[in-house]
Coordinates of C-alpha atoms in Angstrom, one line a residue:
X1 CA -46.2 6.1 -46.5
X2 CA -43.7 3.7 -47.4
X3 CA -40.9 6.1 -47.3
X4 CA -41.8 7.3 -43.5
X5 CA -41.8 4.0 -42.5
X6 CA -38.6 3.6 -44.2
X7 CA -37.0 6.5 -42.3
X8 CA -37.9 6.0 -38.6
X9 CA -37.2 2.6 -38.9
X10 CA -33.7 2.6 -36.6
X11 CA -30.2 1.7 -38.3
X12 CA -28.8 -1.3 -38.3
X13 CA -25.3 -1.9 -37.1
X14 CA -23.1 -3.6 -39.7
X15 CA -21.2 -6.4 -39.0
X16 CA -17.9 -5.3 -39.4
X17 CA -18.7 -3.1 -36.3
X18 CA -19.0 -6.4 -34.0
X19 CA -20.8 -6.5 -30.4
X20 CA -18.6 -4.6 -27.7
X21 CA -17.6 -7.1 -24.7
X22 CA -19.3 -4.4 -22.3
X23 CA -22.5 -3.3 -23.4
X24 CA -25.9 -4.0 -22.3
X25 CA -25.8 -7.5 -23.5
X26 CA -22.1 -8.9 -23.3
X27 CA -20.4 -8.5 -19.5
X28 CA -17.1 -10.2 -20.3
X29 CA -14.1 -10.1 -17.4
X30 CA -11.7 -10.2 -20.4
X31 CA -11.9 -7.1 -21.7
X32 CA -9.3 -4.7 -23.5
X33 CA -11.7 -2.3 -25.1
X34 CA -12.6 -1.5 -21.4
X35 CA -9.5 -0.7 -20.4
X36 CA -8.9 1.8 -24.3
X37 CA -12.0 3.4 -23.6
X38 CA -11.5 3.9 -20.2
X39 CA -8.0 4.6 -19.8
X40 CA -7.8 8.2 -17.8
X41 CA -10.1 6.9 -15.8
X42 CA -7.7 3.9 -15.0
X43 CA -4.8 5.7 -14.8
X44 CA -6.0 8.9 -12.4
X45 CA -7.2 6.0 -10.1
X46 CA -4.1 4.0 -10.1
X47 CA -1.9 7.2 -9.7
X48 CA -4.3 8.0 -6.4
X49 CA -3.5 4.5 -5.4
X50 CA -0.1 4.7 -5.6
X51 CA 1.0 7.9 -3.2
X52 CA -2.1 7.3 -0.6
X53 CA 0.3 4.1 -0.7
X54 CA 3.1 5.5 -0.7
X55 CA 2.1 8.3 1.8
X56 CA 0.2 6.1 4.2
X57 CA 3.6 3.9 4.2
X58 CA 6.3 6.7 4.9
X59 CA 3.8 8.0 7.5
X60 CA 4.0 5.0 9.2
X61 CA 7.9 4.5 9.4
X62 CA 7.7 8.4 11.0
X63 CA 5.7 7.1 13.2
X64 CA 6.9 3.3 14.2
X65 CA 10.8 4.7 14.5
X66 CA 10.8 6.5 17.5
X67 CA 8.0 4.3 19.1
X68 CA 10.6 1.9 18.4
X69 CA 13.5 3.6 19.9
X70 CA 11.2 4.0 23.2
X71 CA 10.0 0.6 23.5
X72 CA 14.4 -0.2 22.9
X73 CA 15.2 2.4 25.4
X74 CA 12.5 1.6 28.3
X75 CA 11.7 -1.8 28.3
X76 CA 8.9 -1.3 30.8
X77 CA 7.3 0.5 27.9
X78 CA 7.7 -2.2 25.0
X79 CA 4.6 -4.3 26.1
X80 CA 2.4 -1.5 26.1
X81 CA 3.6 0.2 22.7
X82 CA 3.4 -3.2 21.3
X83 CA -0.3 -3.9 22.6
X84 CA -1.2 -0.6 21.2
X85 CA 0.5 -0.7 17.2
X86 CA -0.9 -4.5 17.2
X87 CA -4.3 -3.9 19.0
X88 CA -4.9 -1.0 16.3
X89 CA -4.6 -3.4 13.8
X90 CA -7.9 -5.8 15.0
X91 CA -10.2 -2.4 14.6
X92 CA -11.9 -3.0 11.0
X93 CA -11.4 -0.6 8.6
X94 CA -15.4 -0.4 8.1
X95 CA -15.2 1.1 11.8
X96 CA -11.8 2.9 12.0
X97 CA -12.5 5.5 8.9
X98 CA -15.9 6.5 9.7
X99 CA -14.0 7.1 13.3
X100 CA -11.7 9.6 11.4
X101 CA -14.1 11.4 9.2
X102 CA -15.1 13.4 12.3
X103 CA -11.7 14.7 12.4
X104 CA -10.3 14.4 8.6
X105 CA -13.1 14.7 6.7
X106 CA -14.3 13.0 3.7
X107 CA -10.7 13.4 2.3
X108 CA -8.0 11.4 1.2
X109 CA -5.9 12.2 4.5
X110 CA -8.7 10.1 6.2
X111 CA -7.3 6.7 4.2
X112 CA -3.8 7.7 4.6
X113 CA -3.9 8.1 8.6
X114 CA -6.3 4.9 8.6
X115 CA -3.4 2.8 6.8
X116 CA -0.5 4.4 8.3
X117 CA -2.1 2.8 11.7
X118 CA -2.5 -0.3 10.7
X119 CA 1.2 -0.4 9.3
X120 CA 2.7 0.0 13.0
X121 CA 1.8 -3.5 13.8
X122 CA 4.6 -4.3 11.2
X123 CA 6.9 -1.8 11.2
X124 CA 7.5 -1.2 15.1
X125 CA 7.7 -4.7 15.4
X126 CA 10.4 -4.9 12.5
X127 CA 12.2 -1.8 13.6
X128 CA 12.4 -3.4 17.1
X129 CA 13.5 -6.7 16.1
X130 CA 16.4 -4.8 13.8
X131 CA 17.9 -3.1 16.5
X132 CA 17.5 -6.0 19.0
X133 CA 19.8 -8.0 16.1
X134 CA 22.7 -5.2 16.0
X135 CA 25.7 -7.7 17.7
X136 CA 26.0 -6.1 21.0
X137 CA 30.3 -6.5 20.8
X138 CA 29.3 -3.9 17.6
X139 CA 27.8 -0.9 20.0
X140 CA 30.3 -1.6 22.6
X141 CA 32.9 -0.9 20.1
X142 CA 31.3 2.6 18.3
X143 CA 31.1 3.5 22.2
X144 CA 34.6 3.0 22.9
X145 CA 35.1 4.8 19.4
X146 CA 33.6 7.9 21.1
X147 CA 30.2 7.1 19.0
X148 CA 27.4 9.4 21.7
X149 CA 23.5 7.8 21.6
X150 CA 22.0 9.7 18.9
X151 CA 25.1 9.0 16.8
X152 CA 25.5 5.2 17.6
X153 CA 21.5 5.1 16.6
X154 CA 21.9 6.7 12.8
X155 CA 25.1 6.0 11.9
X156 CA 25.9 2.3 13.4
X157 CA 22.5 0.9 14.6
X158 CA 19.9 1.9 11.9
X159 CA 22.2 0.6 9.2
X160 CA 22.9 -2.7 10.4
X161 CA 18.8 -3.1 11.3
X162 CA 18.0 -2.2 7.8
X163 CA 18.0 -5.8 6.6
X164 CA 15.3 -6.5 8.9
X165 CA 13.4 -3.3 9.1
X166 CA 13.5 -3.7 5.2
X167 CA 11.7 -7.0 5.1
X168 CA 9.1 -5.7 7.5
X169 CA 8.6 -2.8 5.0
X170 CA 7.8 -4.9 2.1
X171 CA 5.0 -7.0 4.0
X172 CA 3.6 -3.4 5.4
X173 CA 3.9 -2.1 1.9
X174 CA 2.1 -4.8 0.0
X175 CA -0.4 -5.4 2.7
X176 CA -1.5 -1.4 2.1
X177 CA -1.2 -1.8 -1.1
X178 CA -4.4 -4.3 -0.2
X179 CA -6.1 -2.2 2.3
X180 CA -5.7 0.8 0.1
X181 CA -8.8 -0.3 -1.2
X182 CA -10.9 0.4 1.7
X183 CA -10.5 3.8 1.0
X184 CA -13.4 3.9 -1.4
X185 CA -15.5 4.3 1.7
X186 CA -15.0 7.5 1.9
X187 CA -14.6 7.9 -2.2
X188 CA -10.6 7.9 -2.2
X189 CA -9.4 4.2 -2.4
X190 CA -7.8 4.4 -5.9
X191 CA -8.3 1.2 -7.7
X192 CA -10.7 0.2 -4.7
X193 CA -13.1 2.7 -6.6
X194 CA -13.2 1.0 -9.1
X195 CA -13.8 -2.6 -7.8
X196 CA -16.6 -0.8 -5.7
X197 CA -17.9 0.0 -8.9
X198 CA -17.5 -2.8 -10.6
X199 CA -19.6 -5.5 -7.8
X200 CA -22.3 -2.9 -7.5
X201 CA -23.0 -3.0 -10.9
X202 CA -21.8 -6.0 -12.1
X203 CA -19.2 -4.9 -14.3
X204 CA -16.9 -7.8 -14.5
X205 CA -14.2 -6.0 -16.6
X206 CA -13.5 -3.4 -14.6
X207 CA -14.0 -5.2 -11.6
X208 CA -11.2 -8.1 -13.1
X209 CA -9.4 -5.4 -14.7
X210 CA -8.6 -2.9 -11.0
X211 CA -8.1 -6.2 -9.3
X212 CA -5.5 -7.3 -11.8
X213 CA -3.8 -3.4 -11.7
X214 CA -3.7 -3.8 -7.6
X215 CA -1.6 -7.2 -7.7
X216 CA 0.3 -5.7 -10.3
X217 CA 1.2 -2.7 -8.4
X218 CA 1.9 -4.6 -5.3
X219 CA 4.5 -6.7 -7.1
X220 CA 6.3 -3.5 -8.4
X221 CA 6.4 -2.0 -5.2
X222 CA 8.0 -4.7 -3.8
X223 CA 10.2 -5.5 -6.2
X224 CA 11.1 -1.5 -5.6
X225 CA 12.0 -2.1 -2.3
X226 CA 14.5 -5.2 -2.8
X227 CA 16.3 -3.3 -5.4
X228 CA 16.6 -0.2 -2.8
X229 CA 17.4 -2.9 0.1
X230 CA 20.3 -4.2 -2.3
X231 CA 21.9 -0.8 -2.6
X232 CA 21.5 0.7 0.8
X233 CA 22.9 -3.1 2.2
X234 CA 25.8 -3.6 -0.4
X235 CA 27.4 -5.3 2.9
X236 CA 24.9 -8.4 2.8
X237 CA 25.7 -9.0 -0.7
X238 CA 29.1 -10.0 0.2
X239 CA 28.0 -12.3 3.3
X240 CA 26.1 -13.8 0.0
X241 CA 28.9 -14.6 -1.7

């Protein structure tokens, strides 16, 4: 009898093994066993974070360009294009996805239209403001150089805006960087999967741990973007100097 006790009686853990700081009795926000045991998980959700991101961004700049260029060219319509890419912004993003699904799906082309929306309040705005700040004794020139509308706009125009359209694209950038997150209502929001996760169950390390990755990421991106600013504007560099 002794024996049988003996052998259902359950194991004991040693102590060099040590209490895990997420288990069902330690829920620690510091946590890097959490992120070792977890890590493809981490990683495929930052990855999806970064091109809905990216994706949601470029589709934005297609987009705010030549709403731009119209608002520039006909100034009867730069009110209304500006009520429009700013008013988009006030819908919440609790409202504006489930609008989409009909349409889109539960897919991640749902988050990436969503975002790319709200980044025309930025961009059009920062495209407009780059062309307004092109010196006007510039275009007259190009013109009298032969320069025709479409060539002015690429080749003389566009770079001298990019200064300005750049800083718009870092604040649209990091800011989707933020709403990227939103995407986990329909299940593709990258790290915002993850923090979803994390207050429903109260699972403070991942929770801290996708929060941490998202700030993270936005500072990268951005720092990105100044280094590609600083090569495609060499010219501002002088003016530095």
């Amino acid at each position: 009898m002794t024996l049988l006790v003996q052998a259902a009686a359950p194991a004991v853990p040693t102590a060099d093994a040590g209490p895990s700081c997420y288990s069902r009795l330690t829920n620690e926000w510091f946590c890097w066993q959490y992120v070792t045991d977890r890590q493809s998980e981490i990683v495929d959700a930052t990855v999806e974070h970064v091109w809905i991101t990216v994706a949601a961004v470029l589709a934005g700049l297609l987009i705010s360009f030549p709403l731009a260029v119209l608002a520039r060219r006909l100034p009867r319509l730069e009110s209304t294009i500006l009520a429009v890419s700013t008013g988009i912004y006030t819908v919440p993003s609790l409202a504006l996805l489930p609008l989409l699904v009909p349409f889109t799906g539960l897919s991640p082309t749902t988050v990436v239209i969503g975002l790319a929306l709200y980044a025309l309040t930025i961009l059009v705005r920062a495209f407009l403001e780059g062309l307004r700040s092109v010196p006007d004794e510039v275009r007259e020139s190009a013109t009298g150089l032969g320069y025709g509308p479409g060539r002015l706009l690429l080749r003389v125009e566009l770079p001298l805006a990019l200064p300005v359209v750049m800083a718009g694209l870092r604040v649209a950038t990091v800011s989707t960087v933020a709403l990227t997150t939103v995407g986990s209502l329909v299940s593709y929001g990258g790290l915002g999967n993850l923090i979803k996760d994390g207050v429903l169950t109260d699972f403070r390390a991942e929770l801290l741990t996708a929060a941490v990755l998202c700030v993270v990421l936005a500072i990268v991106l951005d720092v990105l973007l100044v280094a590609t600013q600083r090569v495609l504007t060499p010219w501002t560099r002088g003016v530095r100097a």
